[in-house]
Coordinates of C-alpha atoms and ligand atoms in Angstrom, one line a residue:
M136 CA 17.1 -21.6 19.6
D137 CA 14.9 -18.8 18.4
V138 CA 12.3 -19.7 15.8
V139 CA 11.4 -16.7 13.7
I140 CA 9.0 -15.9 10.8
P141 CA 10.6 -16.8 7.5
S142 CA 10.8 -14.7 4.4
L143 CA 7.3 -13.5 3.4
G144 CA 8.2 -12.3 -0.1
D145 CA 6.6 -9.0 -0.7
I146 CA 4.1 -9.3 2.2
D147 CA 4.8 -7.0 5.2
E148 CA 2.7 -8.8 7.8
V149 CA 0.7 -11.9 8.2
E150 CA -1.8 -13.0 10.9
V151 CA -1.1 -15.7 13.4
I152 CA -4.2 -17.9 13.0
E153 CA -3.2 -21.0 14.9
I154 CA -0.7 -22.0 17.6
C155 CA 0.0 -25.7 17.1
V156 CA 2.2 -26.3 20.2
S157 CA 2.3 -25.6 23.9
V158 CA 5.1 -24.7 26.3
D159 CA 7.1 -27.9 27.3
D160 CA 5.9 -29.8 24.2
E161 CA 8.5 -31.9 22.6
I162 CA 8.6 -31.2 18.9
E163 CA 10.3 -32.7 16.0
E164 CA 12.4 -31.1 13.3
N165 CA 10.1 -29.4 10.8
E166 CA 7.0 -29.7 12.9
G167 CA 4.7 -26.7 12.6
I168 CA 4.8 -24.3 15.5
I169 CA 2.2 -21.8 14.3
V170 CA 0.1 -21.2 11.2
I171 CA 0.2 -17.8 9.6
E172 CA -2.0 -16.4 7.0
S173 CA -1.9 -13.7 4.4
D174 CA -4.6 -12.7 1.9
K175 CA -3.3 -15.5 -0.3
A176 CA -2.9 -18.5 1.9
S177 CA -2.0 -20.0 5.2
M178 CA 1.3 -21.6 5.9
E179 CA 2.9 -23.4 8.9
V180 CA 6.1 -22.0 10.4
P181 CA 8.2 -25.1 11.0
C182 CA 10.7 -25.7 13.7
P183 CA 14.2 -26.0 12.1
A184 CA 15.3 -28.6 14.7
G185 CA 13.6 -30.9 17.2
G186 CA 13.5 -29.9 20.9
I187 CA 11.4 -28.7 23.8
V188 CA 9.2 -25.6 23.4
R189 CA 10.3 -23.2 26.2
E190 CA 8.3 -20.1 25.2
I191 CA 5.7 -19.1 22.7
C192 CA 6.3 -15.5 21.8
V193 CA 3.2 -14.8 19.6
S194 CA -0.5 -14.8 20.3
L195 CA -3.5 -15.7 18.2
G196 CA -4.6 -12.8 15.9
E197 CA -1.2 -11.0 16.2
M198 CA 0.2 -9.5 13.0
V199 CA 3.8 -10.5 12.5
G200 CA 6.5 -9.7 9.9
E201 CA 9.6 -11.4 8.6
G202 CA 12.1 -12.1 11.4
H203 CA 9.5 -11.8 14.2
L204 CA 10.3 -14.1 17.1
V205 CA 7.7 -17.0 17.2
A206 CA 9.0 -19.3 19.9
K207 CA 12.1 -20.3 21.9
V208 CA 12.9 -24.0 21.6
D209 CA 15.6 -25.9 23.6
A210 CA 17.4 -27.8 20.9
P211 CA 20.3 -30.0 22.0
Q212 CA 22.8 -28.1 19.9
T213 CA 21.7 -24.6 20.8
T214 CA 22.1 -24.6 24.6
A215 CA 24.5 -21.7 24.5
V216 CA 22.1 -19.5 22.6
D217 CA 19.3 -20.4 25.0
E218 CA 21.3 -19.4 28.0
E219 CA 21.9 -16.0 26.5
H220 CA 18.2 -15.5 26.0
T221 CA 17.4 -16.5 29.6
E222 CA 19.6 -13.7 30.8
H223 CA 17.8 -11.3 28.4
I224 CA 14.4 -12.3 29.7
D225 CA 15.6 -11.8 33.3
S226 CA 16.7 -8.3 32.6
K227 CA 13.4 -7.6 30.8
N228 CA 11.6 -8.7 33.9
N229 CA 13.6 -6.3 36.0
Q230 CA 15.6 -9.0 37.8
P231 CA 18.9 -7.9 39.2
T232 CA 21.1 -7.0 36.3
E233 CA 24.8 -7.8 36.0
V234 CA 26.1 -4.2 36.7
S235 CA 25.1 -1.8 39.5
L236 CA 25.8 1.9 39.7
A237 CA 28.7 1.2 42.1
D238 CA 30.3 -1.1 39.7
P239 CA 33.6 0.3 38.5
S240 CA 33.4 -1.4 35.1
P241 CA 31.4 0.4 32.4
Q242 CA 28.0 1.2 33.7
K243 CA 25.2 -0.7 31.9
I244 CA 21.8 0.8 31.4
D245 CA 18.6 -0.5 30.0
V246 CA 16.8 1.5 27.3
L247 CA 13.1 1.1 27.7
V248 CA 10.1 2.1 25.6
P249 CA 9.0 5.5 26.9
D250 CA 5.4 6.2 28.0
L251 CA 3.3 5.8 25.0
G252 CA 0.5 7.9 26.3
D253 CA -2.9 6.8 25.0
S254 CA -1.4 4.2 22.7
V255 CA -1.1 0.7 24.0
Q256 CA 1.5 -0.4 21.6
A257 CA 4.0 0.9 19.1
I258 CA 5.8 -0.8 16.2
V259 CA 9.5 -0.7 15.8
T260 CA 9.9 0.9 12.4
N261 CA 13.7 1.4 12.3
L262 CA 16.7 0.3 14.3
V263 CA 18.9 3.4 13.9
L264 CA 21.9 1.9 15.7
S265 CA 23.4 -1.6 15.8
V266 CA 25.3 -3.5 18.4
G267 CA 28.8 -2.1 19.0
Q268 CA 27.9 1.4 17.7
S269 CA 28.7 4.4 19.8
I270 CA 25.9 6.7 20.7
A271 CA 26.1 10.4 21.4
V272 CA 23.9 12.5 23.6
N273 CA 20.6 13.4 21.9
S274 CA 21.0 10.8 19.1
A275 CA 18.3 8.4 18.1
I276 CA 18.5 4.7 19.1
V277 CA 15.3 3.3 17.5
E278 CA 12.2 4.7 15.8
L279 CA 8.8 3.7 16.9
E280 CA 5.3 4.3 15.4
T281 CA 2.0 4.3 17.3
D282 CA -1.3 4.5 15.6
D283 CA -1.0 8.3 15.8
E284 CA 2.6 9.2 15.4
T285 CA 6.1 8.2 14.7
F286 CA 8.9 9.2 16.9
E287 CA 12.5 8.5 17.8
V288 CA 13.8 7.2 21.1
I289 CA 16.6 9.5 22.0
S290 CA 19.5 8.8 24.4
E291 CA 20.4 11.4 27.0
C292 CA 23.7 9.7 27.6
E293 CA 26.8 8.8 25.7
G294 CA 27.9 5.2 25.4
T295 CA 27.9 2.1 23.3
I296 CA 25.0 -0.2 22.4
V297 CA 25.8 -3.7 23.7
E298 CA 22.5 -5.4 22.9
L299 CA 19.4 -4.7 20.8
C300 CA 16.5 -6.5 22.4
I301 CA 13.9 -5.9 19.7
K302 CA 13.6 -6.4 15.9
K303 CA 12.3 -4.2 13.2
G304 CA 8.6 -4.7 12.9
E305 CA 8.1 -5.9 16.4
T306 CA 5.3 -4.5 18.6
V307 CA 6.3 -3.0 21.9
S308 CA 4.6 -1.5 24.9
T309 CA 5.5 1.1 27.5
G310 CA 8.5 -0.1 29.6
D311 CA 9.6 -2.9 27.2
L312 CA 13.3 -3.3 27.0
L313 CA 14.6 -1.9 23.7
A314 CA 18.4 -2.1 24.1
K315 CA 21.2 -2.3 26.6
M316 CA 24.1 0.2 26.5
D317 CA 27.4 0.7 28.2
L318 CA 27.7 4.3 29.5
K319 CA 30.8 6.2 28.6
S320 CA 32.5 6.9 31.9
T321 CA 32.9 10.7 32.4
E322 CA 34.1 11.4 35.9
S323 CA 33.2 15.1 35.7
S324 CA 29.6 14.6 34.6
P325 CA 28.1 11.2 35.6
P326 CA 25.0 10.3 33.7
K327 CA 21.8 11.6 35.1
L328 CA 19.5 8.8 36.2
P329 CA 15.8 9.3 36.9
E330 CA 15.1 9.2 40.6
S331 CA 11.7 7.7 40.3
Q332 CA 12.9 4.5 38.7
D333 CA 13.2 1.4 41.0
D334 CA 15.5 -0.2 38.6
P335 CA 18.9 1.4 39.1
T336 CA 20.0 0.6 35.6
F337 CA 17.2 2.6 33.9
V338 CA 18.4 5.5 31.8
G339 CA 16.5 8.6 31.1
I340 CA 15.3 8.5 27.6
E341 CA 13.5 11.2 25.7
T342 CA 11.2 10.7 22.8
S343 CA 11.3 13.0 19.9
I344 CA 8.3 13.4 17.7
N345 CA 10.0 13.7 14.4
T346 CA 8.2 12.3 11.5
N347 CA 10.7 14.0 9.1
Q348 CA 13.5 11.7 9.9
V349 CA 11.8 8.4 9.9
A350 CA 12.9 6.1 7.2
L351 CA 9.9 3.8 7.3
E352 CA 9.5 0.2 6.5
G353 CA 8.8 -0.5 2.9
D354 CA 11.3 2.0 1.5
S355 CA 11.7 -0.4 -1.4
Q356 CA 8.1 0.3 -2.3
S357 CA 7.5 3.7 -3.9
V358 CA 5.0 4.9 -1.3
Y359 CA 6.1 6.5 1.9
A360 CA 3.9 5.3 4.8
G361 CA 4.3 3.6 8.1
P362 CA 3.2 0.1 9.0
A363 CA 0.0 1.2 10.8
V364 CA -1.1 3.1 7.7
R365 CA -0.1 0.2 5.5
R366 CA -2.2 -2.2 7.7
L367 CA -5.2 0.1 7.6
A368 CA -4.9 0.5 3.9
R369 CA -4.9 -3.3 3.5
E370 CA -8.0 -3.5 5.7
Y371 CA -9.7 -0.9 3.6
G372 CA -8.5 -2.5 0.4
V373 CA -6.8 0.8 -0.7
L374 CA -3.8 0.9 -2.9
L375 CA -1.5 3.4 -1.2
A376 CA 0.0 4.4 -4.5
D377 CA -3.4 6.1 -5.2
V378 CA -3.3 8.2 -2.0
V379 CA -1.6 11.6 -1.9
G380 CA 0.4 12.0 1.3
S381 CA 0.2 15.3 3.1
G382 CA 3.1 14.5 5.5
S383 CA 6.7 15.6 5.2
R384 CA 8.2 14.3 2.0
G385 CA 4.8 13.1 0.8
R386 CA 4.4 10.7 3.7
I387 CA 0.9 9.2 3.8
T388 CA -0.8 9.7 7.2
K389 CA -3.9 8.0 8.6
A390 CA -5.8 11.2 8.0
D391 CA -4.8 11.1 4.3
L392 CA -6.0 7.5 4.1
K393 CA -9.3 8.2 5.8
A394 CA -9.9 11.3 3.6
F395 CA -9.2 9.2 0.5
V396 CA -11.7 6.5 1.5
K397 CA -14.3 9.1 2.5
N398 CA -13.9 10.8 -0.9
K399 CA -14.2 7.5 -2.8
L400 CA -17.4 6.7 -0.9
S401 CA -19.0 10.0 -1.7
E402 CA -17.9 9.8 -5.4
Q403 CA -19.7 6.4 -5.6
K404 CA -22.9 7.9 -4.1
V405 CA -23.1 10.6 -6.8
G406 CA -21.7 8.6 -9.7
S407 CA -23.0 5.6 -11.5
P408 CA -23.6 2.4 -9.6
G409 CA -20.3 1.1 -8.3
L410 CA -19.1 -1.3 -5.7
G411 CA -20.5 0.6 -2.7
S412 CA -23.9 1.3 -4.3
A413 CA -24.5 -1.9 -6.1
V414 CA -28.1 -3.2 -5.7
Q415 CA -28.0 -5.7 -2.8
V416 CA -29.3 -9.2 -3.2
E417 CA -32.5 -9.6 -1.2
R418 CA -32.2 -11.8 1.8
V419 CA -34.5 -14.7 2.2
D420 CA -35.4 -16.2 5.6
Y421 CA -35.0 -19.9 4.7
G422 CA -35.9 -20.9 8.2
K423 CA -39.5 -20.1 7.3
F424 CA -39.5 -23.0 4.8
G425 CA -37.6 -25.7 6.6
E426 CA -34.7 -26.6 8.9
T427 CA -31.4 -24.9 8.2
Y428 CA -27.9 -24.9 9.7
S429 CA -24.9 -22.5 9.4
L430 CA -21.5 -23.5 8.2
E431 CA -18.6 -21.0 8.7
L432 CA -16.4 -20.4 5.7
S433 CA -12.7 -21.0 6.2
R434 CA -10.4 -17.9 6.3
I435 CA -9.0 -18.9 2.9
Q436 CA -12.6 -19.1 1.5
Q437 CA -13.5 -15.7 3.0
I438 CA -10.4 -14.1 1.5
G439 CA -10.9 -15.9 -1.8
A440 CA -14.5 -14.7 -1.9
K441 CA -13.3 -11.1 -1.4
N442 CA -10.7 -11.3 -4.2
L443 CA -13.1 -13.1 -6.6
Y444 CA -15.8 -10.5 -5.9
A445 CA -13.3 -7.7 -6.5
S446 CA -12.4 -9.2 -9.9
W447 CA -16.0 -9.9 -10.8
V448 CA -17.2 -6.3 -10.2
N449 CA -14.1 -4.6 -11.6
V450 CA -13.1 -6.7 -14.6
P451 CA -15.4 -6.9 -17.6
H452 CA -15.1 -10.6 -18.4
V453 CA -15.4 -12.4 -21.6
T454 CA -15.0 -16.2 -21.8
Q455 CA -14.1 -17.9 -25.0
H456 CA -14.4 -21.7 -25.4
D457 CA -12.6 -24.1 -27.7
K458 CA -11.5 -27.7 -27.8
A459 CA -8.0 -29.1 -28.5
N460 CA -7.6 -32.5 -30.1
V461 CA -5.1 -34.1 -27.7
T462 CA -5.2 -37.7 -29.2
D463 CA -1.5 -37.7 -30.1
L464 CA -0.5 -35.8 -27.0
E465 CA -2.3 -38.4 -24.9
D466 CA -0.5 -41.3 -26.7
F467 CA 2.8 -39.6 -26.0
R468 CA 1.8 -38.9 -22.4
E469 CA 0.9 -42.6 -21.9
T470 CA 4.4 -43.6 -23.2
L471 CA 6.1 -41.1 -20.9
N472 CA 4.0 -42.4 -18.0
M473 CA 4.9 -46.0 -18.7
E474 CA 8.6 -44.9 -18.6
A475 CA 8.0 -42.9 -15.4
K476 CA 6.1 -45.6 -13.6
E477 CA 9.3 -47.2 -12.3
A478 CA 10.4 -43.9 -10.8
G479 CA 6.9 -43.6 -9.2
S480 CA 6.1 -40.4 -11.0
K481 CA 3.4 -39.4 -13.5
I482 CA 2.7 -36.6 -15.9
T483 CA -0.8 -35.3 -16.1
P484 CA -2.2 -33.2 -19.0
L485 CA -1.7 -30.1 -16.9
A486 CA 2.0 -30.1 -17.4
F487 CA 1.6 -30.0 -21.2
I488 CA -1.0 -27.3 -20.9
V489 CA 1.3 -25.1 -18.8
R490 CA 4.2 -25.7 -21.3
A491 CA 1.9 -24.8 -24.2
C492 CA 0.6 -21.7 -22.4
C493 CA 4.1 -20.5 -21.9
L494 CA 4.7 -20.7 -25.7
V495 CA 1.4 -18.9 -26.4
L496 CA 2.3 -16.2 -23.9
D497 CA 5.6 -15.7 -25.5
E498 CA 3.8 -15.1 -28.8
Y499 CA 1.0 -13.0 -27.3
P500 CA 2.6 -11.3 -24.2
I501 CA -0.5 -9.1 -23.7
F502 CA -2.1 -12.1 -22.0
H503 CA 0.3 -11.9 -19.1
S504 CA 0.1 -8.2 -18.6
S505 CA -1.8 -6.0 -16.1
L506 CA -3.7 -2.8 -16.6
E507 CA -1.9 0.1 -15.0
Q508 CA -3.6 2.3 -12.5
N509 CA -4.3 5.2 -14.9
Q510 CA -6.0 2.7 -17.2
Q511 CA -4.1 4.2 -20.1
S512 CA -1.3 1.7 -20.4
I513 CA -0.6 -1.9 -19.6
L514 CA 2.4 -3.4 -17.9
I515 CA 3.8 -6.4 -19.8
N516 CA 5.8 -8.9 -17.8
R517 CA 9.0 -10.2 -19.5
F518 CA 8.9 -13.2 -17.2
C519 CA 6.4 -16.0 -17.2
N520 CA 5.2 -17.2 -13.8
I521 CA 2.2 -19.6 -14.1
G522 CA -0.3 -19.9 -11.2
F523 CA -2.5 -22.9 -11.1
A524 CA -5.6 -23.4 -8.9
V525 CA -5.4 -26.1 -6.2
D526 CA -8.4 -27.4 -4.4
T527 CA -7.4 -27.8 -0.7
P528 CA -9.6 -28.7 2.3
E529 CA -9.3 -25.1 3.4
G530 CA -10.3 -23.7 0.0
L531 CA -8.8 -22.6 -3.2
I532 CA -5.2 -21.5 -3.4
V533 CA -3.0 -20.6 -6.4
P534 CA 0.6 -21.6 -6.1
V535 CA 2.9 -20.2 -8.8
I536 CA 5.5 -22.0 -11.0
K537 CA 8.2 -19.5 -11.3
E538 CA 9.9 -19.0 -14.7
A539 CA 7.7 -21.7 -16.1
D540 CA 8.8 -20.9 -19.6
K541 CA 12.3 -22.1 -18.8
K542 CA 11.1 -25.5 -17.7
G543 CA 10.3 -28.7 -19.6
V544 CA 7.2 -30.8 -19.2
R545 CA 8.8 -33.3 -16.7
Q546 CA 10.0 -30.5 -14.4
L547 CA 6.7 -28.7 -14.7
S548 CA 4.9 -31.9 -13.8
S549 CA 7.0 -32.4 -10.7
E550 CA 6.6 -28.8 -9.6
I551 CA 2.8 -29.1 -10.0
M552 CA 2.8 -32.2 -7.8
D553 CA 5.1 -30.7 -5.3
L554 CA 3.4 -27.3 -5.0
S555 CA -0.1 -28.9 -4.8
K556 CA 1.0 -31.4 -2.2
K557 CA 2.6 -28.7 -0.1
G558 CA -0.5 -26.5 -0.6
R559 CA -2.8 -29.2 0.8
E560 CA -0.4 -29.7 3.7
K561 CA -0.2 -25.9 4.4
K562 CA 3.6 -26.1 3.8
L563 CA 3.8 -23.5 1.1
G564 CA 5.9 -20.4 1.7
M565 CA 4.3 -17.0 1.0
G566 CA 6.7 -16.6 -2.0
D567 CA 5.2 -19.8 -3.6
L568 CA 1.9 -17.9 -3.9
Q569 CA 3.2 -14.6 -5.3
G570 CA 4.3 -13.2 -8.6
G571 CA 1.9 -15.1 -11.0
T572 CA 1.4 -13.5 -14.4
F573 CA -1.2 -15.9 -15.8
T574 CA -3.4 -18.6 -14.2
I575 CA -4.7 -22.0 -15.1
S576 CA -7.6 -23.6 -13.4
S577 CA -7.9 -27.3 -14.2
L578 CA -11.0 -29.2 -13.2
G579 CA -10.2 -31.9 -15.7
S580 CA -9.7 -34.6 -13.1
L581 CA -13.2 -33.9 -11.8
G582 CA -15.3 -33.6 -15.0
G583 CA -17.3 -31.0 -16.7
T584 CA -17.5 -29.8 -20.3
G585 CA -16.6 -26.2 -19.7
F586 CA -16.8 -23.4 -17.1
T587 CA -16.2 -19.7 -16.7
P588 CA -13.0 -19.1 -14.7
I589 CA -12.8 -15.7 -13.0
V590 CA -9.7 -13.6 -13.9
N591 CA -7.1 -13.6 -11.1
A592 CA -6.8 -9.8 -11.1
P593 CA -4.7 -7.8 -11.6
Q594 CA -3.7 -10.5 -14.2
V595 CA -5.8 -10.2 -17.3
A596 CA -6.4 -13.8 -18.4
I597 CA -7.1 -17.2 -17.0
L598 CA -7.4 -20.6 -18.7
G599 CA -10.0 -23.1 -17.5
V600 CA -9.5 -26.7 -18.4
A601 CA -12.4 -29.2 -18.3
R602 CA -12.5 -33.0 -18.7
M603 CA -11.1 -34.5 -21.9
Q604 CA -13.7 -36.7 -23.7
T605 CA -13.5 -39.1 -26.6
E606 CA -15.7 -37.7 -29.2
P607 CA -16.6 -38.4 -32.9
V608 CA -14.7 -35.9 -35.0
W609 CA -15.4 -35.5 -38.7
D610 CA -12.1 -35.4 -40.7
G611 CA -13.7 -34.4 -44.0
E612 CA -14.5 -38.0 -45.0
Q613 CA -15.5 -39.8 -41.9
F614 CA -16.0 -39.6 -38.2
S615 CA -13.2 -41.0 -36.0
P616 CA -12.9 -41.2 -32.2
Q617 CA -10.7 -38.4 -30.9
K618 CA -9.7 -37.2 -27.5
M619 CA -10.9 -33.6 -27.1
L620 CA -9.9 -31.3 -24.3
P621 CA -12.3 -28.4 -23.5
L622 CA -10.6 -25.1 -22.8
S623 CA -12.2 -21.9 -21.6
L624 CA -10.2 -18.7 -21.7
S625 CA -11.6 -15.7 -19.6
Y626 CA -10.0 -12.3 -20.1
D627 CA -10.2 -8.7 -19.1
H628 CA -12.0 -7.1 -22.1
R629 CA -10.5 -3.7 -21.3
V630 CA -7.1 -5.2 -22.3
I631 CA -7.9 -8.1 -24.6
N632 CA -10.4 -8.1 -27.4
G633 CA -12.2 -11.1 -28.9
A634 CA -9.9 -11.4 -31.9
D635 CA -6.9 -11.6 -29.5
G636 CA -8.8 -14.3 -27.6
G637 CA -9.4 -16.2 -30.8
R638 CA -5.7 -16.0 -31.8
F639 CA -4.7 -17.2 -28.3
M640 CA -7.0 -20.2 -28.5
L641 CA -6.0 -21.0 -32.1
F642 CA -2.3 -21.1 -31.2
L643 CA -3.0 -23.0 -28.0
T644 CA -5.2 -25.7 -29.6
G645 CA -2.6 -26.0 -32.4
L646 CA 0.2 -26.7 -30.0
L647 CA -1.8 -29.2 -27.9
G648 CA -3.1 -30.8 -31.1
D649 CA 0.4 -31.3 -32.5
I650 CA 3.1 -31.4 -29.8
R651 CA 5.9 -31.3 -32.5
R652 CA 5.0 -27.6 -32.5
F653 CA 6.4 -27.3 -29.0
T654 CA 9.8 -27.5 -30.5
L655 CA 9.4 -24.7 -33.1
Ligands
CAO899 N1 -9.2 -34.6 -18.6 C1 -9.2 -35.9 -18.2 N2 -8.4 -36.4 -17.2 C2 -7.6 -35.5 -16.5 C3 -7.6 -34.1 -16.9 C4 -8.4 -33.7 -18.0 N3 -8.4 -32.5 -18.4 N4 -6.7 -33.5 -16.1 C5 -6.2 -34.4 -15.2 N5 -6.8 -35.6 -15.5 C6 -6.5 -36.9 -14.8 C7 -5.1 -37.1 -14.6 O1 -4.4 -37.6 -15.7 C8 -5.1 -38.0 -13.5 O2 -5.3 -39.3 -14.0 P1 -4.7 -40.6 -13.3 O3 -5.2 -40.6 -11.9 O4 -5.3 -41.7 -14.1 O5 -3.2 -40.5 -13.4 C9 -6.3 -37.6 -12.6 O6 -7.1 -36.8 -13.6 C10 -6.0 -36.8 -11.4 O7 -5.2 -35.7 -11.8 P2 -4.6 -34.8 -10.6 O8 -5.7 -34.0 -10.0 O9 -3.8 -35.6 -9.7 O10 -3.5 -33.8 -11.3 P3 -3.7 -32.6 -12.3 O11 -2.3 -32.3 -12.7 O12 -4.7 -32.8 -13.3 O13 -4.2 -31.4 -11.3 C11 -4.4 -29.9 -9.5 C12 -3.5 -31.0 -10.2 C13 -3.7 -29.4 -8.3 C14 -4.7 -28.8 -10.4 C15 -5.8 -30.6 -9.1 O14 -5.5 -31.6 -8.2 C16 -6.7 -29.6 -8.5 O15 -6.7 -29.2 -7.3 N6 -7.7 -29.2 -9.3 C17 -8.8 -28.3 -8.8 C18 -8.6 -26.9 -9.3 C19 -9.8 -26.1 -9.0 O16 -10.5 -26.3 -8.0 N7 -10.2 -25.2 -9.9 C20 -11.4 -24.5 -9.8 C21 -11.1 -23.1 -9.6 S1 -12.4 -22.1 -10.0 O17 -13.3 -22.3 -8.7

């Protein structure tokens, strides 16, 4: 059984940060084989069935995309499949193949990755042909991309593809097996085979440097760029939509990307203080004053720090504070929890807060918008996906409740529990962390009277929730004890002004103060 990288949502590639098993390990169904990590979170890739690990096909630090082969596992019910793969590996290692040149049946040949010159590796950007398709002389079989170029692997012979041995997005090196083909038998002109090859089944393959014809990964996205450029752009933190491509049909090349970054850096030098020229915090040698020790931040913390810093320096924040009188809500919640006790479930205030926020966002959609690149318009989402911060041992992650506005308090509560449990166990899929339109950060279970949450950019607003306290509240005639919930709304002041913030809070506290309003 082949274990592959599952759907990554809109993420192209993730890094392999941990390999949890070894060859010959016996593993159980759903046991994690590797841990992958994107800029949002890490997740385990589980084994769909129990069995023995036969091969691990990834290495630490490797970048992998959806469908990439992770491991081969002998599972009792998949013996037939495994046998097939054993054959494939043999042929890749140049063991005797099934058909020799003298064989009267259709002659089989292996299509190998051509000499990549200075490049150590190439990425398979497109599978032009599929199994069973006929191939003419001079037609492309696959498209590859190295750091410097994209090119097609062209067949010199006519035949039929009988096996594709690579997947789109996979990394290959010179001599790797790409495909197997049956040659079309033409008695008059037998296929020309290179003399220098030891392997009699090797076919002469040409490479054609032809960037014009390459339909690159990510066609669904509006930018036209190859995986190597996309990876580099991610490393630089550049939005490819901002870069003008000089390649054919506007394709963005590495040179375009580098020129863009260089240009931005020089702009910052001459312009007003920006990210690159901000005054640096002075370093202090604490060792001079006493004993110190160093503690490495987890990868999630490092990534979170980068994102938070980007938001802090790019988004002009305002935080508005208020309190909701949740005395009645808490009575109602207590009743619900008594009912739910038998089922072993509970509802925390957060589920009500999510529900209330959905209603407020429906009334004031500007709060789940994002500022467009030209900074002259905002993009308003017609859907309502609420992210909520979860504290995990690895750091902060933000799972997203999809279509939260279509869900009731009970369902929201169970999704909050499910997502936060999975998050702490590294079991979230990448899709669980994507697509949020508004975020809630609740520290209510821990305490505090209020805090300034940082906007989860490119979202424009985030709600912080602190600990509910029983306080004396004046009702016009007397003080009475009321349960007050502190709320802190931070927003991007370029999009939302103070009056909008005030209206949001008024509506929200009104809803939480009188849950009958949930039904209006
Ligand atoms: N006031 C008082 N009590 C609260 C409360 C509030 N605002 N919010 C929750 N509680 C109570 C709950 O009712 C629950 O009480 P019981 O144990 O008596 O049932 C208890 O606190 C624990 O709640 P919880 O943490 O299990 O559930 P939750 O729905 O409140 O929160 C989650 C879930 C995932 C948001 C939370 O566990 C978490 O990780 N919070 C941290 C988020 C964070 O770090 N934010 C900071 C981001 S900025 O750096």
